[in-house]
PDB file of C-alpha atoms in Angstrom:
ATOM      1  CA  UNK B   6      16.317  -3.758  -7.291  1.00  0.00           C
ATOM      2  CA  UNK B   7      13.922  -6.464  -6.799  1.00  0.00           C
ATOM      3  CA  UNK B   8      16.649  -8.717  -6.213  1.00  0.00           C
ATOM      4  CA  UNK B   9      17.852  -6.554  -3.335  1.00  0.00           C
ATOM      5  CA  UNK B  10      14.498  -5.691  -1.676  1.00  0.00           C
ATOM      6  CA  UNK B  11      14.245  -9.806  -1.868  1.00  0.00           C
ATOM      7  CA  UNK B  12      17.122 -10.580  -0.559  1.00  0.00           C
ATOM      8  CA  UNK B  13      16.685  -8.000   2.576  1.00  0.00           C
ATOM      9  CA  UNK B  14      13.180  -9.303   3.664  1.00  0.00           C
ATOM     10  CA  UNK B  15      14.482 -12.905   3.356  1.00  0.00           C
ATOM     11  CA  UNK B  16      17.194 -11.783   5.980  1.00  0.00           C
ATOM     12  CA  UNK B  17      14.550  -9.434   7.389  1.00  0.00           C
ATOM     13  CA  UNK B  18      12.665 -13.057   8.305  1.00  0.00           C
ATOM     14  CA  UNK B  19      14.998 -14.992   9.034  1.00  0.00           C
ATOM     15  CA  UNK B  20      16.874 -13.098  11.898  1.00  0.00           C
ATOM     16  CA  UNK B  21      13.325 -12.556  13.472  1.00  0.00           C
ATOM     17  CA  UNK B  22      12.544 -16.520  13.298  1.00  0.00           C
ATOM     18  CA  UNK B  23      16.191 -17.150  14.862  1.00  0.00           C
ATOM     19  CA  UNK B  24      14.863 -14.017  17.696  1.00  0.00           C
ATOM     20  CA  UNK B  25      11.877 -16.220  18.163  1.00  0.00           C
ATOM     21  CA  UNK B  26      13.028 -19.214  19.154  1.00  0.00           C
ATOM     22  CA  UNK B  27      16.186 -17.625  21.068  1.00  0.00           C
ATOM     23  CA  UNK B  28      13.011 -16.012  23.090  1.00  0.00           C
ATOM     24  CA  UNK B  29      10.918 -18.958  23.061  1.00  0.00           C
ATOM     25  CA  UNK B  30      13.966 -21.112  24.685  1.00  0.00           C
ATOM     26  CA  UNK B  31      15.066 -18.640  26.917  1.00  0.00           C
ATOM     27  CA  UNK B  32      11.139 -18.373  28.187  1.00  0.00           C
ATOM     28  CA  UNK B  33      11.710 -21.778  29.824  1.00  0.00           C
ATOM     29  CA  UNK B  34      14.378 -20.798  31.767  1.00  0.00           C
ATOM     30  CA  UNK B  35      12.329 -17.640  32.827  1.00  0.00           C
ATOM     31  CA  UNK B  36      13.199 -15.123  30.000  1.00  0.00           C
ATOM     32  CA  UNK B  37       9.647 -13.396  29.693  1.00  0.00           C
ATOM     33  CA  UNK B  38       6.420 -14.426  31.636  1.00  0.00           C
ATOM     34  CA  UNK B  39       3.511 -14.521  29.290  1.00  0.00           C
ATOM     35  CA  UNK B  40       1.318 -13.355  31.824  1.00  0.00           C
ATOM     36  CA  UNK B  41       2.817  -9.795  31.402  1.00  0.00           C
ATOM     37  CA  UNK B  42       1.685  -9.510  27.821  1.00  0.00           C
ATOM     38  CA  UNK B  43      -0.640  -6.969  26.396  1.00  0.00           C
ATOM     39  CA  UNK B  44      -2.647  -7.272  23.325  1.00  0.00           C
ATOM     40  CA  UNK B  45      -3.914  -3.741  21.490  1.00  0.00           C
ATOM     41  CA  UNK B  46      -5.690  -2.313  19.037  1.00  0.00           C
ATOM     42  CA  UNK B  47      -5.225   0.321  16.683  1.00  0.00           C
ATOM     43  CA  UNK B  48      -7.203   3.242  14.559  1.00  0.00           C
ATOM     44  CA  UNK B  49      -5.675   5.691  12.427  1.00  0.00           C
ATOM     45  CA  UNK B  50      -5.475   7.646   9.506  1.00  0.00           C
ATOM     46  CA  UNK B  51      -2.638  10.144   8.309  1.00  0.00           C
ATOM     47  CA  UNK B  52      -1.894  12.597   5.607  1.00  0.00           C
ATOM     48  CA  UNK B  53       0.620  10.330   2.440  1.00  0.00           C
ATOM     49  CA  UNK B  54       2.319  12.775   0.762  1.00  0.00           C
ATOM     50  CA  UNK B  55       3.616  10.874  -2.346  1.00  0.00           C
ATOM     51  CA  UNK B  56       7.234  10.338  -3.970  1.00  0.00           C
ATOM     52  CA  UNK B  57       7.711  12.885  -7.343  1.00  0.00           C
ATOM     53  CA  UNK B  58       8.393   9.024  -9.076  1.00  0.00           C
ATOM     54  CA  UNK B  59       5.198   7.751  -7.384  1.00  0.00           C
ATOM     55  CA  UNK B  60       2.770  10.452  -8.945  1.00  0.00           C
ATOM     56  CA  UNK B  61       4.961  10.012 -12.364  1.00  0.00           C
ATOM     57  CA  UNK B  62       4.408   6.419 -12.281  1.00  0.00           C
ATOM     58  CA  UNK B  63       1.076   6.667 -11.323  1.00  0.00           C
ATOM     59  CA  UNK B  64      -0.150   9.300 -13.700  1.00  0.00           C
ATOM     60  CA  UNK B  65       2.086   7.455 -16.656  1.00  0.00           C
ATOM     61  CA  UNK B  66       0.360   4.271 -16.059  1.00  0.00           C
ATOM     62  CA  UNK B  67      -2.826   5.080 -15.392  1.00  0.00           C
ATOM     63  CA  UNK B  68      -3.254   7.634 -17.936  1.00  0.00           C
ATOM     64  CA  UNK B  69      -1.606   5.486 -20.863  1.00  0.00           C
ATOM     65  CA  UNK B  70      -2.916   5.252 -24.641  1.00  0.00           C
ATOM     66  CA  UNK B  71      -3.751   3.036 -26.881  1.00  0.00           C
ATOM     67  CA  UNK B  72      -5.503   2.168 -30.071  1.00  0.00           C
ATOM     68  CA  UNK B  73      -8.864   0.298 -30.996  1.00  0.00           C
ATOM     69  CA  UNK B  74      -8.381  -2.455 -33.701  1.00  0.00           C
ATOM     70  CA  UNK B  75     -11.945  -2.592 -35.668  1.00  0.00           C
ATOM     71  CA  UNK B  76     -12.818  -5.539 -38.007  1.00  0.00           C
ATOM     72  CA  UNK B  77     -14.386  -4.794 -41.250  1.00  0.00           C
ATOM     73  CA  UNK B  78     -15.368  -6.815 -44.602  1.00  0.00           C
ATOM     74  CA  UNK B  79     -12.861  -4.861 -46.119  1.00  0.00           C
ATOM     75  CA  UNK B  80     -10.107  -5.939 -43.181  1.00  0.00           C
ATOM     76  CA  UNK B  81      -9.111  -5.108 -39.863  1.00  0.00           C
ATOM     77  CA  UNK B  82      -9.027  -0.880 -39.453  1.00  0.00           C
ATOM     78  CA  UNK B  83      -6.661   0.107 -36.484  1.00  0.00           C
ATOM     79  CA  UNK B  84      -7.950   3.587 -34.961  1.00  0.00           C
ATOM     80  CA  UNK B  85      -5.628   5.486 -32.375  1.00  0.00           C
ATOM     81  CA  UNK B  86      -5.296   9.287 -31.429  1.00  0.00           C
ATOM     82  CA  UNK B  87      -8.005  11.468 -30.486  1.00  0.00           C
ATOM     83  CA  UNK B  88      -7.771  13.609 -27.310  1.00  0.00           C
ATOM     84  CA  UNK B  89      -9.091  12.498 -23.720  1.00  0.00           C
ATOM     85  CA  UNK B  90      -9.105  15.538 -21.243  1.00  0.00           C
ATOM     86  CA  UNK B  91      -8.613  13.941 -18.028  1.00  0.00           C
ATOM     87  CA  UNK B  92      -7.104  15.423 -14.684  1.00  0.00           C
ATOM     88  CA  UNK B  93      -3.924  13.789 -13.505  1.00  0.00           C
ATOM     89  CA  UNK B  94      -4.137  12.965 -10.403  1.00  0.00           C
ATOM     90  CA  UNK B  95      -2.998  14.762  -7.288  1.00  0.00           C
ATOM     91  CA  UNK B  96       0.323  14.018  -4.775  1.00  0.00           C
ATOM     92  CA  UNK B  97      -1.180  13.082  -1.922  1.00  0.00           C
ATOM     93  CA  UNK B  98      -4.076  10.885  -0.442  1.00  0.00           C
ATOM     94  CA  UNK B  99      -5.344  10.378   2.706  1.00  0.00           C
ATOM     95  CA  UNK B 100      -4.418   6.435   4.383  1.00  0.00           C
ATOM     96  CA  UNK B 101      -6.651   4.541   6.484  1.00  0.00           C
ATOM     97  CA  UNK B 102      -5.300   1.752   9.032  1.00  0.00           C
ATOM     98  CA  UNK B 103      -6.585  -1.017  11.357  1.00  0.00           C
ATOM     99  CA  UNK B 104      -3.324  -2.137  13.736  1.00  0.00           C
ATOM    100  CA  UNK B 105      -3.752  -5.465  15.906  1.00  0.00           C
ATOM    101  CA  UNK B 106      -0.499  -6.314  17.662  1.00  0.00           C
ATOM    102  CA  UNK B 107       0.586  -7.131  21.061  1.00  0.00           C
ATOM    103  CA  UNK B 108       3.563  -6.021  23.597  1.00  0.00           C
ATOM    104  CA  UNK B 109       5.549  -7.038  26.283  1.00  0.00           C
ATOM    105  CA  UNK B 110       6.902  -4.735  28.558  1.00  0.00           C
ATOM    106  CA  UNK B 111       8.648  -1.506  26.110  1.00  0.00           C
ATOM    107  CA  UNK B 112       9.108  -4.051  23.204  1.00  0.00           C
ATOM    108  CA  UNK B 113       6.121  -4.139  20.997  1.00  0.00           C
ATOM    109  CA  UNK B 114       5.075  -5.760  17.560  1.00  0.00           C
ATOM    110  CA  UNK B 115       1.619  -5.695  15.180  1.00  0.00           C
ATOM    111  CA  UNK B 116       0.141  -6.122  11.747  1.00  0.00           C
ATOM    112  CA  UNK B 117      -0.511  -2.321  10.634  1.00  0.00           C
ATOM    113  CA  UNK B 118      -3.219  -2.985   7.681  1.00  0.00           C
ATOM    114  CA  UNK B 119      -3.192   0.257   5.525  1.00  0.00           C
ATOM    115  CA  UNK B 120      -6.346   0.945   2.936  1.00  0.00           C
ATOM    116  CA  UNK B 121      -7.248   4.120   1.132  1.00  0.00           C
ATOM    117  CA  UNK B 122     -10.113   5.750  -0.253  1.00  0.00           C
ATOM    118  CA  UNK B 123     -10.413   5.514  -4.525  1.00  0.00           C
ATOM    119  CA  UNK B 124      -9.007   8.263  -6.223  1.00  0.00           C
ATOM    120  CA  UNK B 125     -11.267   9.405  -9.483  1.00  0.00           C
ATOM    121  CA  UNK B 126     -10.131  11.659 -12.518  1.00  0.00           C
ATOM    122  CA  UNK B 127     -13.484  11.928 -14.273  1.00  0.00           C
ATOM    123  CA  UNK B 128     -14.391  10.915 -17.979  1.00  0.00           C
ATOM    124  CA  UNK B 129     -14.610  13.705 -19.860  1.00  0.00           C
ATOM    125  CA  UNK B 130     -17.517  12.534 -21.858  1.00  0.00           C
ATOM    126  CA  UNK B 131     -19.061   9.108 -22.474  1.00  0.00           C
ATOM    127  CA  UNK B 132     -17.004   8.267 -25.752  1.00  0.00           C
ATOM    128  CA  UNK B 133     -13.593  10.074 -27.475  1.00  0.00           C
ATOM    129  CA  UNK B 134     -13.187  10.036 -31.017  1.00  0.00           C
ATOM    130  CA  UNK B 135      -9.987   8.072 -32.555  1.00  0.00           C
ATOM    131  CA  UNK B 136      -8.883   8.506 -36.007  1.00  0.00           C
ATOM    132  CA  UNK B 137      -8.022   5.340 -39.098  1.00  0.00           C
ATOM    133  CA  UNK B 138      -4.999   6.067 -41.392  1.00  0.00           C
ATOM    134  CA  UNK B 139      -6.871   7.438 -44.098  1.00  0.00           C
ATOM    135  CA  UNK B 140      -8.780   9.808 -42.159  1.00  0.00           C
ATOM    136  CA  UNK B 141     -11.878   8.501 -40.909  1.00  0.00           C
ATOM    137  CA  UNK B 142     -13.102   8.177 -37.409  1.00  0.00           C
ATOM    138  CA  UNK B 143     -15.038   6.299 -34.935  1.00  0.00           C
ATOM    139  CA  UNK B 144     -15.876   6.738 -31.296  1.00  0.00           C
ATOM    140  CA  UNK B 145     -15.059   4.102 -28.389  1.00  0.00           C
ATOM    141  CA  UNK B 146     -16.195   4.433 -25.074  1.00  0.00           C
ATOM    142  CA  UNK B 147     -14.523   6.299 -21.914  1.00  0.00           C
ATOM    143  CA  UNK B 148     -14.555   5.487 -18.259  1.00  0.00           C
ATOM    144  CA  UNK B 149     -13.420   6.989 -15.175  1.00  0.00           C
ATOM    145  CA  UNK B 150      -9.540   6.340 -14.232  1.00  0.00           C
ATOM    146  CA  UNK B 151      -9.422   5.267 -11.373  1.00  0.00           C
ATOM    147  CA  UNK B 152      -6.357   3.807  -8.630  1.00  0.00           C
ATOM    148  CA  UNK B 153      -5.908   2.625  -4.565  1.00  0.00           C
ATOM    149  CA  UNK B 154      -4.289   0.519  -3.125  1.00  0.00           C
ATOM    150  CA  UNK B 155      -4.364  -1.277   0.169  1.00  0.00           C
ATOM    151  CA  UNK B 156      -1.900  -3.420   2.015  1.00  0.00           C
ATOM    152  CA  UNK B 157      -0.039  -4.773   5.457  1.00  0.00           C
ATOM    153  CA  UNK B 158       3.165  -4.177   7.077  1.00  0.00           C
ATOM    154  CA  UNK B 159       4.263  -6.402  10.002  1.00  0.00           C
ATOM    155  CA  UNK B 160       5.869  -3.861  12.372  1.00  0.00           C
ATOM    156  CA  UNK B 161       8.272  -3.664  15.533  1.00  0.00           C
ATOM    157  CA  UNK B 162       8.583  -1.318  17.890  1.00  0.00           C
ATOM    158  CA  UNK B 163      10.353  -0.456  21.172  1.00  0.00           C
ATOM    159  CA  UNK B 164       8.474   2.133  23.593  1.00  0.00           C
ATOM    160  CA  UNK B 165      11.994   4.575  25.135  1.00  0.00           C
ATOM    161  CA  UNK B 166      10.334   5.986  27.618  1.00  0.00           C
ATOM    162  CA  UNK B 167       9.670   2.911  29.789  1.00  0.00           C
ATOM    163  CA  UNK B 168       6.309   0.296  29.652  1.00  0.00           C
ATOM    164  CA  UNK B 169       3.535   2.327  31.132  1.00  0.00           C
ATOM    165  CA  UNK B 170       4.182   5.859  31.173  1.00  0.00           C
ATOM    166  CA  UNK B 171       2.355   8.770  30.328  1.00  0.00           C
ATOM    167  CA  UNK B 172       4.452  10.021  27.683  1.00  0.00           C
ATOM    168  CA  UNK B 173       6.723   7.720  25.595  1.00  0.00           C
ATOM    169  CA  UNK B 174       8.300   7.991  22.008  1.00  0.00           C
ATOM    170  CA  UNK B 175       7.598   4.396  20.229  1.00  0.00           C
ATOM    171  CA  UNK B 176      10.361   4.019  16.979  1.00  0.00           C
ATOM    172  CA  UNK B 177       9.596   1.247  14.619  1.00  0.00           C
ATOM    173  CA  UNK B 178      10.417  -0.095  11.409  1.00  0.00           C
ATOM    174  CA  UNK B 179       8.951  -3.171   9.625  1.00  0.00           C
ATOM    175  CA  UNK B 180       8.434  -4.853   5.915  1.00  0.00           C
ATOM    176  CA  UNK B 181       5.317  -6.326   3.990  1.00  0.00           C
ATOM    177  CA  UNK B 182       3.121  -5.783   0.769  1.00  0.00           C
ATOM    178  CA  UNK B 183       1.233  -3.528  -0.908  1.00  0.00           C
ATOM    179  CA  UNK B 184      -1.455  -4.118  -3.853  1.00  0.00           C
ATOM    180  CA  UNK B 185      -2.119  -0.944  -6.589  1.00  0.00           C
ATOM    181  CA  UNK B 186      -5.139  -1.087  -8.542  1.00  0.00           C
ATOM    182  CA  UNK B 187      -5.886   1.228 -11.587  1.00  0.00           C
ATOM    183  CA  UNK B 188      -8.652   1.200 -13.510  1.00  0.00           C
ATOM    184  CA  UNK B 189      -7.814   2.104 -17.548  1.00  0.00           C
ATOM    185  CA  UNK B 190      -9.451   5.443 -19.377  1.00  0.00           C
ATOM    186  CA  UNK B 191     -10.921   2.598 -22.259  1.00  0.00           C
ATOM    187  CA  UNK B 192     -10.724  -0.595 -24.147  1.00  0.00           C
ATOM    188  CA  UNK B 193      -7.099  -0.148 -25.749  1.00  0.00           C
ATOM    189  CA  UNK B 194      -5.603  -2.588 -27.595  1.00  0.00           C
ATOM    190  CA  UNK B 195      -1.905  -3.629 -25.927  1.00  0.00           C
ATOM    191  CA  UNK B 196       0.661  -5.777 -27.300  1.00  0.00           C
ATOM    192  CA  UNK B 197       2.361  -8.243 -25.666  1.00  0.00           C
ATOM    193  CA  UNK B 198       6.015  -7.377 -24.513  1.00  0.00           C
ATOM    194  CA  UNK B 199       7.335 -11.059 -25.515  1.00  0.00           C
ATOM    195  CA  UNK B 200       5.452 -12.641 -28.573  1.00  0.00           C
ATOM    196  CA  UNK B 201       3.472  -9.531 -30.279  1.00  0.00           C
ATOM    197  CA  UNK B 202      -0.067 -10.707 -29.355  1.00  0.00           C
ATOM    198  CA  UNK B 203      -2.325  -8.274 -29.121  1.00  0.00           C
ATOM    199  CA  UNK B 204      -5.040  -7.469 -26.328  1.00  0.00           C
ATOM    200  CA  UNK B 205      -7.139  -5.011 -24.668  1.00  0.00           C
ATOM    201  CA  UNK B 206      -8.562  -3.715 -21.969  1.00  0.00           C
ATOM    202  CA  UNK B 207     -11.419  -4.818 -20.194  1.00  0.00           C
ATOM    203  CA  UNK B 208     -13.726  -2.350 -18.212  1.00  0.00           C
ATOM    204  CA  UNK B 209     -12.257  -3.790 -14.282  1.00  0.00           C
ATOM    205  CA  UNK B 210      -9.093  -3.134 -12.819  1.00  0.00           C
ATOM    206  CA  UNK B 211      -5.675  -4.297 -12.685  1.00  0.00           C
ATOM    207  CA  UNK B 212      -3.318  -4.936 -10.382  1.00  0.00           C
ATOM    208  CA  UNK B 213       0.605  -4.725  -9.185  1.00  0.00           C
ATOM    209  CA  UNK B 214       1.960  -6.370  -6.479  1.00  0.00           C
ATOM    210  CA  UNK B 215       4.957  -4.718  -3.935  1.00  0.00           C
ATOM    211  CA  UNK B 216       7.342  -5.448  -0.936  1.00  0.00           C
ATOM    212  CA  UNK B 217       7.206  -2.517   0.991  1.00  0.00           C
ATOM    213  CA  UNK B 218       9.919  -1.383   3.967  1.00  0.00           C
ATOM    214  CA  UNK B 219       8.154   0.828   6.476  1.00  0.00           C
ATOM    215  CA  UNK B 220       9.558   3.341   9.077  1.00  0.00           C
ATOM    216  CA  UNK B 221       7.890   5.437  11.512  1.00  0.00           C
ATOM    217  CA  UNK B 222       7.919   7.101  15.262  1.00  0.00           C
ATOM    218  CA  UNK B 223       5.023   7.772  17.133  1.00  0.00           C
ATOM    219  CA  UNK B 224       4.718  10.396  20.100  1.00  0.00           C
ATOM    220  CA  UNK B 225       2.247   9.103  22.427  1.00  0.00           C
ATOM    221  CA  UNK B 226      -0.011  10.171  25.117  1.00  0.00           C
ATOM    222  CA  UNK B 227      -0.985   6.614  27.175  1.00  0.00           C
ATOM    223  CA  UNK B 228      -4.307   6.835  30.019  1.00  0.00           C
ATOM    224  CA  UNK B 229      -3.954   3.436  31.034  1.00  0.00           C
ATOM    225  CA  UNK B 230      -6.157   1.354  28.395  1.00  0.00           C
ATOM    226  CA  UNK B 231      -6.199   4.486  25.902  1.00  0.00           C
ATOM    227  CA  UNK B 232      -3.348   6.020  24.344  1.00  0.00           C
ATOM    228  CA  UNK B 233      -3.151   8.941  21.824  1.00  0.00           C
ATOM    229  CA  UNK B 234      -0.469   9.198  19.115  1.00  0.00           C
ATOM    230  CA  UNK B 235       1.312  11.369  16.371  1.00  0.00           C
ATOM    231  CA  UNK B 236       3.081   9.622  14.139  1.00  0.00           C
ATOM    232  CA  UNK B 237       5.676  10.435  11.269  1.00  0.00           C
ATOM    233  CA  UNK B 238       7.527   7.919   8.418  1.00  0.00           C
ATOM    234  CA  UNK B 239       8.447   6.787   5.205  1.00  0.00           C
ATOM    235  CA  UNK B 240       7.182   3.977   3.572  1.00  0.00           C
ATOM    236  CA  UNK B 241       9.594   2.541   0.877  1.00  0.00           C
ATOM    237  CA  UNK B 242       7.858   0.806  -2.000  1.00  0.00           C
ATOM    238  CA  UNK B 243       8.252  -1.196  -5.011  1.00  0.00           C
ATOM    239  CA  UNK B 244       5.943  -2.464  -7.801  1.00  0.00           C
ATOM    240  CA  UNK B 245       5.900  -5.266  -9.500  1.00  0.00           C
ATOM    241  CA  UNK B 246       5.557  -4.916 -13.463  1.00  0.00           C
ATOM    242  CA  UNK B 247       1.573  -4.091 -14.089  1.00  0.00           C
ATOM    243  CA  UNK B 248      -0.275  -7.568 -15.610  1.00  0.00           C
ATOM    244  CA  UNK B 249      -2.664  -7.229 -18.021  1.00  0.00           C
ATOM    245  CA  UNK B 250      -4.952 -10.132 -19.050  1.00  0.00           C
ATOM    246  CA  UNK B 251      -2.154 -11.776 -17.960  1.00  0.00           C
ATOM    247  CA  UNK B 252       0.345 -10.248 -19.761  1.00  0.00           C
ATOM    248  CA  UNK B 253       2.570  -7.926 -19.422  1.00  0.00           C
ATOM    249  CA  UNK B 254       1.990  -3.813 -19.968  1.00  0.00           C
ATOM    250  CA  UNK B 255       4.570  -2.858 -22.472  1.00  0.00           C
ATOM    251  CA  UNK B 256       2.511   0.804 -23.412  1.00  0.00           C
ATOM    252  CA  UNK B 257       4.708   2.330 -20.855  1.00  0.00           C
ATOM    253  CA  UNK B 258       8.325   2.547 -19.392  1.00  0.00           C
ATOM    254  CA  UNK B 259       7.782   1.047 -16.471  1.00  0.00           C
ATOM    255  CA  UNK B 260       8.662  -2.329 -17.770  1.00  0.00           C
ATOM    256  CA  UNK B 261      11.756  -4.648 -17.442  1.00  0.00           C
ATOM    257  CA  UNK B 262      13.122  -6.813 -14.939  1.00  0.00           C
ATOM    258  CA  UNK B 263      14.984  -3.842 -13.386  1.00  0.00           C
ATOM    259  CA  UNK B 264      12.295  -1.609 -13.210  1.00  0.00           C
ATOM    260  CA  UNK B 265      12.100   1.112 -10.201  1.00  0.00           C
ATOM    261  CA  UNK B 266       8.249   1.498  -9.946  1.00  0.00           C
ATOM    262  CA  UNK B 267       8.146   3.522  -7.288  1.00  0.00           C
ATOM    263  CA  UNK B 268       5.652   4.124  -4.755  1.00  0.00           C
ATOM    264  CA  UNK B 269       7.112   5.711  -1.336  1.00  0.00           C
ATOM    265  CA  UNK B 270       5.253   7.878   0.554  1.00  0.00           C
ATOM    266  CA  UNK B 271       6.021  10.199   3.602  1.00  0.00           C
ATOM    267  CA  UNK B 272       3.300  10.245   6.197  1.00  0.00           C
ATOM    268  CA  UNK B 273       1.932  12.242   9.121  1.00  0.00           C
ATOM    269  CA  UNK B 274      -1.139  10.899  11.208  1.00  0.00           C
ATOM    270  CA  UNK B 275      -3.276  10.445  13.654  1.00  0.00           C
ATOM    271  CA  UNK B 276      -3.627   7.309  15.722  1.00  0.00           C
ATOM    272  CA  UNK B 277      -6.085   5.916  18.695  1.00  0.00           C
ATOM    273  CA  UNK B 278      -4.989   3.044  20.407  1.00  0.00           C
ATOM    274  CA  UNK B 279      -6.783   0.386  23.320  1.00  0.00           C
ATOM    275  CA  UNK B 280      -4.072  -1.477  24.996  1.00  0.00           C
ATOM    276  CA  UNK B 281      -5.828  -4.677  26.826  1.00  0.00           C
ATOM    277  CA  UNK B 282      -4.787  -5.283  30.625  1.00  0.00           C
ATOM    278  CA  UNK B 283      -2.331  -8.603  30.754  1.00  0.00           C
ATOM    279  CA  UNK B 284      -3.200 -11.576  32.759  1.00  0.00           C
ATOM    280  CA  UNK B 285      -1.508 -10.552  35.156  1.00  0.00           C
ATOM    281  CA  UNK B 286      -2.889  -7.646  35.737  1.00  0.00           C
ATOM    282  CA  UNK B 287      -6.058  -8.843  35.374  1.00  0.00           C
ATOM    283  CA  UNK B 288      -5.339 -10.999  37.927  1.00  0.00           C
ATOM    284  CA  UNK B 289      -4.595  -8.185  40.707  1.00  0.00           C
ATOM    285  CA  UNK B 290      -7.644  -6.372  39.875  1.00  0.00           C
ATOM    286  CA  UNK B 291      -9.279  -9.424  41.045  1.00  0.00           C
ATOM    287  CA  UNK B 292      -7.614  -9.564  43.960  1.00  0.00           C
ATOM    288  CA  UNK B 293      -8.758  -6.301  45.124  1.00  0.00           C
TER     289      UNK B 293
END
């Protein structure tokens, strides 16, 4: 899958290069003016209603259980069960994004930087208690489990309705990354996936990497500089394997170089846009 997704943005990038400087040569020869370009900016926030896989794969990974390995006079005592009530976490979150991008007559193109508040499940209590082979017990500490994520998707768009009026439908698609962070319910020993060492868990988070594919279409209400949008997509993502000190996480299933670790979302939101006057428009206000 990785391969794939890989293989597409590399296309992805190359066609719009070979667009580029198609656009940039044909410029000379009076393809575009550059006076006629608009710069904007972006605020918006929608309602991410998450893949079934995505909660799975968040809730498995997050939520995953290990043992504590204790050292003693007598040896090292390995300790593992015990029961941590946490709350899984929900299917939906709410996304946050700052958009700076430009346009040029209907055709239009921007960086759409997405964040999103923390989500928290709760420690049940400060410590669990986790049981030895021959039956005795000892309690290691418990912390909040916590994920976000936050990322950027470099976006084009094409306004149907014409440059500058009132009501337009903008379709776009794009491709970028996205970062997930989870923070771990306590110090659990791990083991890595390729020699046996073992590790654990550090009170911090850790992170997985994505390429992300992202579709959407906005209905729009533009007032000259301000415009107000709805917008509706589908953001198609894929995690990397989660690294732990530097290793691998093999405590899961989510591991393997042909792992799905999915993380789509389908969105609905809210969006407030300033759309700068061009130079040359700028340029007849003056003249009045």
């Amino acid at each position: 899958m990785k391969t794939k997704i890989t293989s597409f943005l590399t296309a992805a990038v190359l066609s719009v290069l070979a667009l580029a400087n198609s656009s940039f040569a044909e410029a000379e020869s009076g393809f575009y003016d550059k006076d006629h370009i608009r710069g904007f900016v972006s605020f918006g926030t929608d309602f991410r209603i998450m893949h079934d896989d995505f909660q799975s794969y968040v809730n498995h990974l997050a939520f995953v259980k290990g043992g504590h390995t204790v050292s003693t006079d007598e040896g090292d005592v390995f300790y593992s069960g015990g029961k941590m009530k946490y709350k899984t976490f929900d299917d939906y979150y709410l996304g946050l994004h700052a958009i700076f991008g430009a346009q040029y007559k209907q055709f239009q193109t921007w960086i759409d930087m997405n964040f999103m508040p923390t989500q928290i499940s709760e420690r049940p209590s400060n410590t669990y208690k986790a049981y030895a082979e021959d039956g005795s017990s000892m309690k290691f500490p418990l912390y909040d489990v916590k994920w976000y994520s936050y990322g950027a998707d470099w976006m084009f768009g094409w306004k149907l309705f014409g440059e500058n009026t009132f009501i337009n439908l903008i379709p776009a698609v794009g491709f970028g990354f996205n970062l997930i962070n989870i923070h771990f319910a306590s110090n659990f020993e791990v083991t890595d996936l390729s020699g046996g060492e073992t590790y654990n868990f550090r009170n911090r988070y850790y992170s997985a990497m994505a390429t992300t594919v992202n579709s959407e279409l906005e209905g729009r209400l533009e007032f000259d500089h301000l415009a107000l949008g709805v917008y509706v997509g589908y953001r198609f993502v894929r995690y990397n394997e989660l690294s732990v000190e530097g290793k691998e996480l093999v405590n899961t299933e989510y591991i393997g170089d042909d792992t799905d670790n999915n993380g789509d979302t389908f969105f609905l939101g809210l969006r407030l846009t300033w759309i700068f006057h061009s130079d040359w428009q700028t340029k007849q206000e003056n003249k009045l």
